[in-house]
């Protein structure tokens, strides 16, 4: 009997997933649907769009505020002006060069930082000695603000790409390192005992128990790391770059073009958000099954 | 070597211990820092026997199983499985079902059971897969091989844990209060289920429990641990044919005997 009810709930879970609602919504949906035959209100389908209401309202307020002269146009351009500028940059092809180089820096820097973070996080998570040796240092280094690294990195690596990529890697490293290290060290002692009783050797117990158990922590770290990579790319590009969205941003200031400044900020917001959603999606696929 | 064990063993189990015991515990002493958990525990379990160990909380029941399963490397006395000391690999021949199912959340039932396969069996080989699926069938979870632990009820999860223990084809299967978290009805089902598996496979079983009714209903022999530090207070033989009736007068009488031995 217990088996049958289980199967039923599985079926309802599957059909929920098929509707493509958000993971949290699916779980709640399964519960509320068991209460009665009433279909879910259609409103839930529009829920993702609710989040757009406030930004749209803000843009309207912004437009009205500029049009009525609350803000001077040389301080805050109208939303349409920003859109026009971005469109112009895109049409001339200039924008894509900036976007491409920024994306390249973020991808390389985040990749490097995540890779090294996985290395150090695994070492300190597994080995008490490695943790005692490295963790205090890394814990204090993580508190250094991104901008503080910039002069040193310029001095060491020049104003070329490597300085920027390395700076971004520093940013992406810490969340990955911290989360993975804690995640591995916090793997349930009870599961490790299972591995011991069933004589899994060290490598097997890592592969089958420790790493899968720490995977959610790693993904949380990667999400944080990618977020910080975007913070650090701005720092890198604001100070020493001849291309990239950060350069566009500072160029807008030099040229006294607030439309370019606001446009660049919106670009950062958009791209950062896209990468965050992508990482979150991967995380949900891997962990939230 | 084994004759020493016989001499120390309580007389009531002389028959069981006359052949080489699968599991031999002689003068086991276990201390945690300043606390002595077990002091001079003797136990011999014959091949295919079902032994229940009962005792009040804190008498060292679980400690005993931890020693038997090789989770505790430091102890005094001798503990051997199939004649090999548990510190020298004897614990390899032991399967363990913990109080909690302790399953890997991210892995399906098949993968969880495969964790119990011996180290020299490649879990991806067709033979291993067949063995795992066979075990899943044995514990009554046919059709759930691809389910994840969070899709199973508590009783089902505990049966996955049982299948994992059997995957090892252990000389001795240890169970640490495996049904204590289950409701009464599920518990009775799971107990009968365990008996079926035991009868079908002839696995030697040592079950630790605080439930006297469970011990007497299931076991050939009930070992009463007690005292602080824990020692064997008495051993009660349950010479009642199976299938047993839980309300059987003889069984109830034995239950009283065990309860009395527990000092309750």
Short mmCIF file of C-alpha atoms in Angstrom, two decimals:
data_model
loop_
_atom_site.label_atom_id
_atom_site.label_comp_id
_atom_site.label_asym_id
_atom_site.label_seq_id
_atom_site.Cartn_x
_atom_site.Cartn_y
_atom_site.Cartn_z
CA UNK A 1 0.00 0.00 0.00
CA UNK A 2 2.75 2.34 0.96
CA UNK A 3 4.36 1.49 -2.33
CA UNK A 4 1.29 2.54 -4.28
CA UNK A 5 0.95 5.95 -2.69
CA UNK A 6 4.60 6.51 -3.37
CA UNK A 7 4.14 5.83 -7.03
CA UNK A 8 1.23 8.22 -7.21
CA UNK A 9 3.18 11.05 -5.71
CA UNK A 10 5.97 10.33 -8.16
CA UNK A 11 3.58 10.68 -11.03
CA UNK A 12 2.26 13.98 -9.75
CA UNK A 13 5.78 15.23 -9.32
CA UNK A 14 6.64 14.33 -12.88
CA UNK A 15 3.62 16.02 -14.35
CA UNK A 16 4.48 19.13 -12.40
CA UNK A 17 7.98 19.14 -13.77
CA UNK A 18 6.51 18.77 -17.24
CA UNK A 19 4.62 21.99 -16.83
CA UNK A 20 7.92 23.72 -16.56
CA UNK A 21 7.14 25.62 -13.39
CA UNK A 22 9.98 26.66 -11.08
CA UNK A 23 11.37 23.96 -8.79
CA UNK A 24 9.88 25.46 -5.64
CA UNK A 25 6.57 25.99 -7.34
CA UNK A 26 6.49 22.36 -8.43
CA UNK A 27 6.90 21.10 -4.89
CA UNK A 28 4.19 23.37 -3.58
CA UNK A 29 2.00 22.50 -6.54
CA UNK A 30 2.20 18.80 -5.75
CA UNK A 31 1.06 19.50 -2.20
CA UNK A 32 -1.79 21.78 -2.93
CA UNK A 33 -3.06 19.57 -5.70
CA UNK A 34 -3.45 16.66 -3.34
CA UNK A 35 -5.96 18.74 -1.40
CA UNK A 36 -8.59 18.61 -4.09
CA UNK A 37 -9.43 18.35 -7.78
CA UNK A 38 -9.43 22.14 -8.31
CA UNK A 39 -6.85 23.15 -10.91
CA UNK A 40 -4.19 25.61 -9.85
CA UNK A 41 -5.18 29.21 -10.51
CA UNK A 42 -3.76 30.46 -13.77
CA UNK A 43 -2.10 33.31 -11.88
CA UNK A 44 0.82 31.05 -11.02
CA UNK A 45 1.75 31.00 -14.71
CA UNK A 46 2.31 34.75 -14.59
CA UNK A 47 4.34 34.70 -11.41
CA UNK A 48 7.73 34.96 -13.15
CA UNK A 49 6.52 38.15 -14.80
CA UNK A 50 5.54 39.78 -11.53
CA UNK A 51 9.21 40.53 -10.99
CA UNK A 52 9.17 42.75 -14.07
CA UNK A 53 6.45 45.05 -12.74
CA UNK A 54 8.62 47.10 -10.42
CA UNK A 55 11.48 47.65 -12.92
CA UNK A 56 9.00 48.68 -15.61
CA UNK A 57 7.38 51.12 -13.18
CA UNK A 58 10.81 52.49 -12.27
CA UNK A 59 11.65 53.09 -15.93
CA UNK A 60 8.37 54.96 -16.34
CA UNK A 61 9.08 57.09 -13.27
CA UNK A 62 12.59 57.68 -14.59
CA UNK A 63 11.22 58.80 -17.95
CA UNK A 64 8.69 61.14 -16.39
CA UNK A 65 11.29 62.54 -13.98
CA UNK A 66 13.68 63.40 -16.82
CA UNK A 67 10.92 64.69 -19.11
CA UNK A 68 9.56 67.03 -16.44
CA UNK A 69 13.02 68.30 -15.58
CA UNK A 70 13.40 66.79 -12.11
CA UNK A 71 16.77 65.49 -13.30
CA UNK A 72 18.89 67.44 -15.71
CA UNK A 73 19.52 65.52 -18.93
CA UNK A 74 23.30 65.90 -18.59
CA UNK A 75 23.11 64.05 -15.27
CA UNK A 76 20.51 61.43 -16.08
CA UNK A 77 19.52 60.81 -19.68
CA UNK A 78 16.04 59.61 -20.52
CA UNK A 79 15.60 55.84 -20.80
CA UNK A 80 14.95 56.08 -24.51
CA UNK A 81 18.18 58.00 -24.96
CA UNK A 82 20.09 55.19 -23.24
CA UNK A 83 18.39 52.62 -25.44
CA UNK A 84 19.25 54.66 -28.53
CA UNK A 85 22.88 54.93 -27.50
CA UNK A 86 23.14 51.20 -26.88
CA UNK A 87 21.43 50.53 -30.18
CA UNK A 88 23.82 52.88 -31.95
CA UNK A 89 26.82 51.20 -30.39
CA UNK A 90 25.43 47.80 -31.34
CA UNK A 91 24.65 48.85 -34.89
CA UNK A 92 28.11 50.28 -35.44
CA UNK A 93 29.59 47.04 -34.11
CA UNK A 94 31.58 48.85 -31.42
CA UNK A 95 29.49 47.33 -28.62
CA UNK A 96 30.24 43.72 -29.52
CA UNK A 97 33.96 44.27 -29.26
CA UNK A 98 33.52 45.58 -25.71
CA UNK A 99 31.11 42.83 -24.72
CA UNK A 100 33.28 40.11 -26.24
CA UNK A 101 36.47 41.17 -24.48
CA UNK A 102 34.68 41.56 -21.14
CA UNK A 103 33.06 38.15 -21.50
CA UNK A 104 36.41 36.65 -22.42
CA UNK A 105 38.02 38.12 -19.30
CA UNK A 106 35.21 36.92 -17.07
CA UNK A 107 35.23 33.42 -18.54
CA UNK A 108 39.00 33.02 -18.34
CA UNK A 109 39.28 34.66 -14.93
CA UNK A 110 36.34 32.82 -13.40
CA UNK A 111 37.53 29.54 -14.93
CA UNK A 112 41.00 29.98 -13.49
CA UNK A 113 39.70 31.10 -10.10
CA UNK A 114 37.21 28.23 -9.91
CA UNK A 115 39.87 25.71 -10.92
CA UNK A 116 42.37 26.86 -8.31
CA UNK A 117 39.55 27.17 -5.78
CA UNK A 118 38.58 23.54 -6.37
CA UNK A 119 42.21 22.50 -5.94
CA UNK A 120 42.73 24.36 -2.65
CA UNK A 121 39.23 23.65 -1.39
CA UNK A 122 39.68 19.93 -1.92
CA UNK A 123 43.10 19.91 -0.29
CA UNK A 124 42.03 21.81 2.82
CA UNK A 125 38.71 19.99 3.01
CA UNK A 126 40.38 16.59 2.99
CA UNK A 127 43.57 17.23 4.89
CA UNK A 128 43.69 18.63 8.36
CA UNK A 129 47.33 19.57 7.85
CA UNK A 130 46.61 21.46 4.62
CA UNK A 131 43.77 23.24 6.34
CA UNK A 132 45.93 24.24 9.32
CA UNK A 133 48.63 25.50 6.97
CA UNK A 134 46.57 27.36 4.39
CA UNK A 135 43.19 28.24 5.79
CA UNK A 136 44.19 31.09 8.16
CA UNK A 137 46.09 32.82 5.35
CA UNK A 138 43.33 32.41 2.79
CA UNK A 139 40.67 33.47 5.28
CA UNK A 140 42.47 36.77 5.82
CA UNK A 141 43.27 37.34 2.15
CA UNK A 142 39.61 37.01 1.28
CA UNK A 143 38.89 40.26 3.12
CA UNK A 144 41.05 42.35 0.80
CA UNK A 145 38.80 44.48 -1.41
CA UNK A 146 39.11 43.97 -5.16
CA UNK A 147 40.35 47.50 -5.81
CA UNK A 148 43.19 47.08 -3.36
CA UNK A 149 44.73 44.39 -5.55
CA UNK A 150 44.69 46.50 -8.69
CA UNK A 151 47.87 48.57 -8.23
CA UNK A 152 49.86 45.54 -7.21
CA UNK A 153 48.63 43.48 -10.15
CA UNK A 154 49.43 46.33 -12.55
CA UNK A 155 52.90 46.51 -11.10
CA UNK A 156 53.43 42.78 -11.36
CA UNK A 157 51.70 41.90 -14.60
CA UNK A 158 51.54 45.16 -16.52
CA UNK A 159 48.39 46.49 -18.08
CA UNK A 160 47.90 43.51 -20.39
CA UNK A 161 45.24 40.85 -20.29
CA UNK A 162 46.99 38.67 -17.73
CA UNK A 163 46.64 41.28 -14.99
CA UNK A 164 42.90 41.50 -15.55
CA UNK A 165 42.33 37.79 -15.85
CA UNK A 166 44.33 37.15 -12.70
CA UNK A 167 42.49 39.84 -10.78
CA UNK A 168 39.15 38.29 -11.76
CA UNK A 169 40.51 34.87 -10.84
CA UNK A 170 41.29 36.17 -7.34
CA UNK A 171 37.67 37.25 -7.02
CA UNK A 172 36.23 33.97 -8.25
CA UNK A 173 38.63 31.89 -6.17
CA UNK A 174 37.43 32.71 -2.66
CA UNK A 175 33.77 31.71 -2.75
CA UNK A 176 34.70 28.44 -4.44
CA UNK A 177 37.51 27.73 -2.02
CA UNK A 178 35.50 28.60 1.09
CA UNK A 179 32.37 26.68 0.14
CA UNK A 180 34.10 23.58 -1.14
CA UNK A 181 36.51 23.38 1.77
CA UNK A 182 33.66 23.61 4.28
CA UNK A 183 31.48 21.32 2.20
CA UNK A 184 34.04 18.54 2.09
CA UNK A 185 34.95 18.87 5.74
CA UNK A 186 31.28 18.77 6.69
CA UNK A 187 30.42 15.54 4.89
CA UNK A 188 28.25 13.52 7.22
CA UNK A 189 30.36 11.39 9.55
CA UNK A 190 27.65 8.73 9.36
CA UNK A 191 28.10 8.35 5.62
CA UNK A 192 31.86 8.09 6.05
CA UNK A 193 31.24 5.24 8.48
CA UNK A 194 29.16 3.50 5.85
CA UNK A 195 32.08 3.85 3.43
CA UNK A 196 34.36 2.42 6.12
CA UNK A 197 32.13 -0.53 6.99
CA UNK A 198 31.81 -1.47 3.33
CA UNK A 199 35.56 -1.12 2.85
CA UNK A 200 35.53 1.50 0.14
CA UNK A 201 39.15 2.51 -0.31
CA UNK A 202 40.16 6.15 -0.07
CA UNK A 203 39.67 6.88 -3.77
CA UNK A 204 36.32 5.09 -3.93
CA UNK A 205 35.01 6.79 -0.84
CA UNK A 206 36.00 10.17 -2.29
CA UNK A 207 34.42 9.41 -5.63
CA UNK A 208 31.23 7.83 -4.36
CA UNK A 209 30.61 9.59 -1.08
CA UNK A 210 32.66 12.71 -0.34
CA UNK A 211 32.62 14.53 -3.68
CA UNK A 212 28.94 13.95 -4.47
CA UNK A 213 28.06 15.04 -0.94
CA UNK A 214 30.10 18.23 -1.35
CA UNK A 215 28.83 18.99 -4.84
CA UNK A 216 26.01 21.30 -3.71
CA UNK A 217 28.52 23.36 -1.71
CA UNK A 218 30.79 23.56 -4.74
CA UNK A 219 27.95 24.83 -6.90
CA UNK A 220 27.01 27.47 -4.34
CA UNK A 221 30.66 28.52 -4.38
CA UNK A 222 30.77 28.66 -8.16
CA UNK A 223 27.68 30.83 -8.22
CA UNK A 224 29.27 33.22 -5.77
CA UNK A 225 32.55 33.08 -7.70
CA UNK A 226 30.94 34.00 -11.00
CA UNK A 227 29.16 36.88 -9.26
CA UNK A 228 32.43 38.18 -7.87
CA UNK A 229 34.12 37.76 -11.24
CA UNK A 230 31.74 40.41 -12.57
CA UNK A 231 32.59 42.72 -9.67
CA UNK A 232 36.29 42.28 -10.30
CA UNK A 233 36.10 42.75 -14.06
CA UNK A 234 34.72 46.23 -13.48
CA UNK A 235 37.59 47.03 -11.14
CA UNK A 236 40.08 45.78 -13.71
CA UNK A 237 38.56 47.54 -16.69
CA UNK A 238 37.85 50.83 -14.98
CA UNK A 239 41.47 51.33 -14.17
CA UNK A 240 43.45 49.91 -17.03
CA UNK A 241 41.76 48.94 -20.24
CA UNK A 242 41.26 50.21 -23.74
CA UNK A 243 38.33 47.93 -24.42
CA UNK A 244 35.55 46.26 -22.48
CA UNK A 245 32.32 47.36 -20.83
CA UNK A 246 34.22 48.80 -17.89
CA UNK A 247 36.27 50.88 -20.31
CA UNK A 248 33.06 52.01 -21.99
CA UNK A 249 31.81 53.04 -18.58
CA UNK A 250 34.84 55.17 -17.75
CA UNK A 251 34.92 56.48 -21.30
CA UNK A 252 31.37 57.71 -20.77
CA UNK A 253 32.56 59.64 -17.75
CA UNK A 254 35.49 61.16 -19.66
CA UNK A 255 33.22 62.18 -22.50
CA UNK A 256 30.53 63.40 -20.08
CA UNK A 257 28.06 61.01 -21.69
CA UNK A 258 25.70 59.80 -18.96
CA UNK A 259 23.79 57.75 -21.54
CA UNK A 260 26.91 55.62 -22.10
CA UNK A 261 27.49 55.30 -18.35
CA UNK A 262 23.95 54.16 -17.64
CA UNK A 263 23.98 51.92 -20.71
CA UNK A 264 27.18 50.22 -19.52
CA UNK A 265 25.77 49.72 -16.05
CA UNK A 266 22.67 48.13 -17.56
CA UNK A 267 24.87 45.90 -19.71
CA UNK A 268 26.76 44.71 -16.65
CA UNK A 269 23.48 44.07 -14.88
CA UNK A 270 22.11 42.14 -17.83
CA UNK A 271 25.20 40.00 -18.47
CA UNK A 272 25.81 39.37 -14.77
CA UNK A 273 22.23 38.32 -14.37
CA UNK A 274 22.39 36.02 -17.40
CA UNK A 275 25.47 34.25 -16.08
CA UNK A 276 23.92 33.93 -12.63
CA UNK A 277 20.73 32.44 -14.04
CA UNK A 278 22.81 30.02 -16.12
CA UNK A 279 24.87 28.85 -13.14
CA UNK A 280 21.72 28.58 -11.03
CA UNK A 281 20.08 26.49 -13.72
CA UNK A 282 23.05 24.12 -13.84
CA UNK A 283 22.99 23.92 -10.06
CA UNK A 284 19.29 23.09 -9.97
CA UNK A 285 19.70 20.44 -12.64
CA UNK A 286 22.56 18.78 -10.83
CA UNK A 287 21.38 19.09 -7.24
CA UNK A 288 17.73 19.87 -7.19
CA UNK A 289 16.42 16.71 -8.75
CA UNK B 1 41.95 -21.40 20.19
CA UNK B 2 38.24 -21.80 19.86
CA UNK B 3 38.16 -24.20 22.79
CA UNK B 4 39.13 -21.30 25.05
CA UNK B 5 36.13 -19.43 23.79
CA UNK B 6 33.93 -22.41 24.57
CA UNK B 7 35.17 -22.65 28.10
CA UNK B 8 34.29 -19.02 28.77
CA UNK B 9 30.96 -19.12 27.03
CA UNK B 10 27.83 -19.53 29.13
CA UNK B 11 26.75 -23.17 29.29
CA UNK B 12 23.46 -22.60 27.52
CA UNK B 13 25.24 -21.87 24.29
CA UNK B 14 27.64 -24.77 24.49
CA UNK B 15 25.81 -26.52 21.67
CA UNK B 16 25.94 -23.52 19.38
CA UNK B 17 29.59 -22.88 20.10
CA UNK B 18 30.70 -26.48 19.67
CA UNK B 19 31.35 -25.90 15.98
CA UNK B 20 33.69 -23.03 15.11
CA UNK B 21 31.75 -19.84 15.75
CA UNK B 22 31.44 -17.36 12.88
CA UNK B 23 31.75 -14.59 15.37
CA UNK B 24 33.86 -14.94 18.49
CA UNK B 25 34.13 -12.27 21.16
CA UNK B 26 36.42 -12.98 24.11
CA UNK B 27 36.89 -10.65 27.03
CA UNK B 28 36.07 -7.56 25.00
CA UNK B 29 36.93 -4.34 26.83
CA UNK B 30 36.29 -0.99 25.26
CA UNK B 31 36.90 2.39 26.81
CA UNK B 32 36.32 5.91 25.54
CA UNK B 33 38.84 8.13 27.33
CA UNK B 34 37.91 7.71 31.01
CA UNK B 35 34.66 5.85 30.46
CA UNK B 36 34.69 2.08 30.22
CA UNK B 37 31.85 1.16 27.86
CA UNK B 38 32.26 -2.60 27.74
CA UNK B 39 34.07 -4.75 30.26
CA UNK B 40 34.67 -8.42 29.60
CA UNK B 41 32.03 -9.25 27.03
CA UNK B 42 32.05 -12.84 25.73
CA UNK B 43 29.91 -13.94 22.84
CA UNK B 44 30.05 -16.73 20.28
CA UNK B 45 27.66 -16.82 17.35
CA UNK B 46 27.35 -19.97 15.23
CA UNK B 47 26.92 -20.04 11.46
CA UNK B 48 23.38 -19.17 10.45
CA UNK B 49 22.36 -18.21 13.97
CA UNK B 50 20.12 -15.24 14.74
CA UNK B 51 21.26 -13.58 17.96
CA UNK B 52 19.62 -10.56 19.53
CA UNK B 53 21.49 -8.34 21.97
CA UNK B 54 19.27 -6.36 24.31
CA UNK B 55 20.12 -3.92 27.03
CA UNK B 56 19.17 -0.58 28.49
CA UNK B 57 20.41 2.65 26.94
CA UNK B 58 24.07 3.25 27.61
CA UNK B 59 24.98 -0.38 28.28
CA UNK B 60 27.27 -0.42 25.25
CA UNK B 61 25.07 -2.29 22.74
CA UNK B 62 25.95 0.00 19.90
CA UNK B 63 29.58 0.11 20.98
CA UNK B 64 29.64 -3.67 20.68
CA UNK B 65 28.42 -3.46 17.07
CA UNK B 66 30.89 -0.69 16.27
CA UNK B 67 33.70 -2.93 17.47
CA UNK B 68 32.38 -5.90 15.51
CA UNK B 69 32.07 -3.86 12.32
CA UNK B 70 35.61 -2.55 12.56
CA UNK B 71 34.65 1.06 13.22
CA UNK B 72 36.56 1.01 16.52
CA UNK B 73 40.19 0.09 16.14
CA UNK B 74 41.13 0.39 19.81
CA UNK B 75 39.84 -2.22 22.22
CA UNK B 76 40.99 -4.97 24.56
CA UNK B 77 40.28 -8.68 24.24
CA UNK B 78 39.74 -10.61 21.06
CA UNK B 79 37.04 -10.19 18.44
CA UNK B 80 37.20 -12.43 15.40
CA UNK B 81 35.00 -13.11 12.40
CA UNK B 82 35.64 -16.43 10.64
CA UNK B 83 38.71 -16.75 12.82
CA UNK B 84 40.25 -13.46 11.66
CA UNK B 85 40.64 -10.59 14.11
CA UNK B 86 38.48 -7.62 13.14
CA UNK B 87 41.57 -5.42 13.34
CA UNK B 88 43.30 -7.61 10.74
CA UNK B 89 40.55 -7.48 8.14
CA UNK B 90 38.02 -9.72 9.89
CA UNK B 91 35.56 -6.84 9.81
CA UNK B 92 35.63 -7.05 6.02
CA UNK B 93 33.31 -10.04 6.30
CA UNK B 94 30.75 -8.02 8.24
CA UNK B 95 27.75 -6.12 6.92
CA UNK B 96 26.09 -3.43 8.97
CA UNK B 97 22.63 -1.95 9.00
CA UNK B 98 22.64 1.24 11.03
CA UNK B 99 19.86 2.68 13.12
CA UNK B 100 19.27 5.24 10.38
CA UNK B 101 19.24 4.10 6.74
CA UNK B 102 22.31 6.26 5.98
CA UNK B 103 21.72 6.26 2.25
CA UNK B 104 23.39 8.47 -0.32
CA UNK B 105 20.68 11.05 -1.10
CA UNK B 106 21.97 11.76 -4.56
CA UNK B 107 22.15 8.14 -5.67
CA UNK B 108 19.29 5.86 -6.65
CA UNK B 109 18.44 2.63 -4.84
CA UNK B 110 20.58 0.52 -7.17
CA UNK B 111 23.65 2.66 -6.62
CA UNK B 112 23.07 2.69 -2.87
CA UNK B 113 22.90 -1.08 -2.71
CA UNK B 114 26.00 -1.33 -4.91
CA UNK B 115 27.98 0.52 -2.23
CA UNK B 116 27.81 -2.71 -0.25
CA UNK B 117 29.37 -4.84 -2.98
CA UNK B 118 32.77 -6.25 -2.05
CA UNK B 119 35.73 -4.16 -3.19
CA UNK B 120 36.83 -6.71 -5.78
CA UNK B 121 33.48 -6.64 -7.59
CA UNK B 122 33.19 -4.06 -10.34
CA UNK B 123 29.83 -2.40 -9.68
CA UNK B 124 29.35 -1.77 -13.41
CA UNK B 125 29.74 -5.40 -14.45
CA UNK B 126 26.61 -7.28 -15.55
CA UNK B 127 27.09 -9.83 -12.78
CA UNK B 128 27.18 -7.14 -10.11
CA UNK B 129 24.15 -5.46 -11.55
CA UNK B 130 22.22 -8.71 -11.53
CA UNK B 131 23.23 -9.31 -7.95
CA UNK B 132 22.12 -5.85 -6.91
CA UNK B 133 18.80 -6.13 -8.71
CA UNK B 134 18.29 -9.54 -7.16
CA UNK B 135 18.84 -8.07 -3.69
CA UNK B 136 16.48 -5.20 -4.37
CA UNK B 137 13.92 -7.85 -5.27
CA UNK B 138 14.77 -9.83 -2.14
CA UNK B 139 14.02 -6.90 0.15
CA UNK B 140 10.74 -6.31 -1.67
CA UNK B 141 11.70 -3.15 -3.49
CA UNK B 142 11.33 -4.47 -7.04
CA UNK B 143 10.43 -1.55 -9.30
CA UNK B 144 12.15 0.98 -7.06
CA UNK B 145 15.70 0.43 -8.32
CA UNK B 146 15.77 3.89 -9.88
CA UNK B 147 14.05 5.69 -7.02
CA UNK B 148 15.95 8.09 -4.84
CA UNK B 149 15.98 7.86 -1.06
CA UNK B 150 13.75 10.92 -0.62
CA UNK B 151 11.06 9.12 -2.62
CA UNK B 152 11.01 6.17 -0.20
CA UNK B 153 9.23 5.73 3.10
CA UNK B 154 11.27 5.11 6.26
CA UNK B 155 10.66 1.37 6.16
CA UNK B 156 11.62 1.17 2.51
CA UNK B 157 14.78 3.18 3.07
CA UNK B 158 15.77 0.82 5.87
CA UNK B 159 15.26 -2.13 3.51
CA UNK B 160 17.62 -0.51 1.01
CA UNK B 161 20.11 -0.38 3.85
CA UNK B 162 19.44 -4.08 4.50
CA UNK B 163 20.01 -4.92 0.83
CA UNK B 164 23.26 -2.95 0.98
CA UNK B 165 24.33 -5.02 3.96
CA UNK B 166 23.49 -8.24 2.13
CA UNK B 167 25.29 -7.13 -1.05
CA UNK B 168 28.48 -7.88 0.77
CA UNK B 169 27.38 -11.45 1.26
CA UNK B 170 28.70 -11.02 4.79
CA UNK B 171 29.58 -13.81 7.20
CA UNK B 172 27.75 -11.83 9.84
CA UNK B 173 25.12 -9.17 9.30
CA UNK B 174 24.93 -6.65 12.14
CA UNK B 175 21.79 -4.63 12.71
CA UNK B 176 21.79 -1.69 15.11
CA UNK B 177 18.21 -1.03 16.25
CA UNK B 178 17.14 -0.96 12.61
CA UNK B 179 13.42 -0.70 13.29
CA UNK B 180 13.42 1.69 16.23
CA UNK B 181 12.39 4.70 14.16
CA UNK B 182 9.44 2.95 12.51
CA UNK B 183 5.81 2.95 13.56
CA UNK B 184 4.40 -0.19 15.14
CA UNK B 185 2.76 -1.73 12.10
CA UNK B 186 5.63 -1.02 9.75
CA UNK B 187 7.97 -2.39 12.38
CA UNK B 188 6.10 -5.73 12.55
CA UNK B 189 6.17 -5.98 8.75
CA UNK B 190 9.86 -5.21 8.61
CA UNK B 191 10.60 -7.78 11.31
CA UNK B 192 8.80 -10.52 9.38
CA UNK B 193 10.56 -9.37 6.29
CA UNK B 194 13.94 -9.66 7.97
CA UNK B 195 13.05 -13.18 9.12
CA UNK B 196 12.15 -14.16 5.56
CA UNK B 197 15.42 -12.84 4.23
CA UNK B 198 17.34 -14.58 6.99
CA UNK B 199 15.60 -17.89 6.37
CA UNK B 200 16.05 -17.62 2.62
CA UNK B 201 19.72 -16.70 2.72
CA UNK B 202 20.95 -18.33 5.91
CA UNK B 203 22.94 -15.22 6.87
CA UNK B 204 24.25 -15.09 10.43
CA UNK B 205 22.62 -12.14 12.17
CA UNK B 206 23.42 -10.15 15.28
CA UNK B 207 20.60 -7.71 16.02
CA UNK B 208 20.98 -5.04 18.67
CA UNK B 209 17.71 -3.72 20.03
CA UNK B 210 16.15 -2.26 23.16
CA UNK B 211 12.84 -3.86 22.26
CA UNK B 212 12.46 -7.11 24.24
CA UNK B 213 9.44 -8.22 22.26
CA UNK B 214 11.35 -7.82 19.02
CA UNK B 215 14.35 -9.72 20.38
CA UNK B 216 12.35 -12.69 21.59
CA UNK B 217 10.16 -12.82 18.50
CA UNK B 218 13.08 -12.81 16.08
CA UNK B 219 16.09 -14.46 17.66
CA UNK B 220 17.35 -17.95 18.40
CA UNK B 221 19.11 -16.55 21.41
CA UNK B 222 18.81 -13.32 23.35
CA UNK B 223 21.92 -11.91 24.98
CA UNK B 224 21.17 -9.49 27.79
CA UNK B 225 23.79 -6.78 28.24
CA UNK B 226 23.69 -4.69 31.34
CA UNK B 227 25.57 -2.80 33.93
CA UNK B 228 27.96 0.05 33.60
CA UNK B 229 30.38 -0.81 32.12
CA UNK B 230 28.40 -3.31 30.06
CA UNK B 231 28.79 -7.05 30.46
CA UNK B 232 26.72 -10.06 29.47
CA UNK B 233 24.16 -10.39 32.28
CA UNK B 234 22.47 -13.48 30.94
CA UNK B 235 21.64 -15.44 27.82
CA UNK B 236 18.10 -16.62 27.10
CA UNK B 237 17.52 -19.34 24.49
CA UNK B 238 14.36 -19.06 22.46
CA UNK B 239 13.56 -22.64 21.46
CA UNK B 240 10.30 -21.93 19.71
CA UNK B 241 9.64 -23.05 16.15
CA UNK B 242 8.98 -20.51 13.48
CA UNK B 243 6.68 -19.03 12.34
CA UNK B 244 6.10 -17.72 15.84
CA UNK B 245 3.02 -16.12 17.27
CA UNK B 246 3.77 -12.82 18.96
CA UNK B 247 1.14 -13.60 21.60
CA UNK B 248 2.36 -17.20 22.13
CA UNK B 249 2.35 -18.01 25.87
CA UNK B 250 5.85 -19.44 25.78
CA UNK B 251 7.12 -16.36 23.98
CA UNK B 252 5.46 -14.08 26.48
CA UNK B 253 7.04 -16.05 29.31
CA UNK B 254 10.47 -15.67 27.71
CA UNK B 255 9.80 -11.99 27.27
CA UNK B 256 9.24 -11.77 31.02
CA UNK B 257 12.43 -13.68 31.65
CA UNK B 258 14.45 -11.29 29.49
CA UNK B 259 12.74 -8.28 31.02
CA UNK B 260 13.56 -9.61 34.47
CA UNK B 261 17.18 -10.12 33.44
CA UNK B 262 17.24 -6.51 32.35
CA UNK B 263 16.29 -5.67 35.91
CA UNK B 264 13.04 -3.99 35.00
#
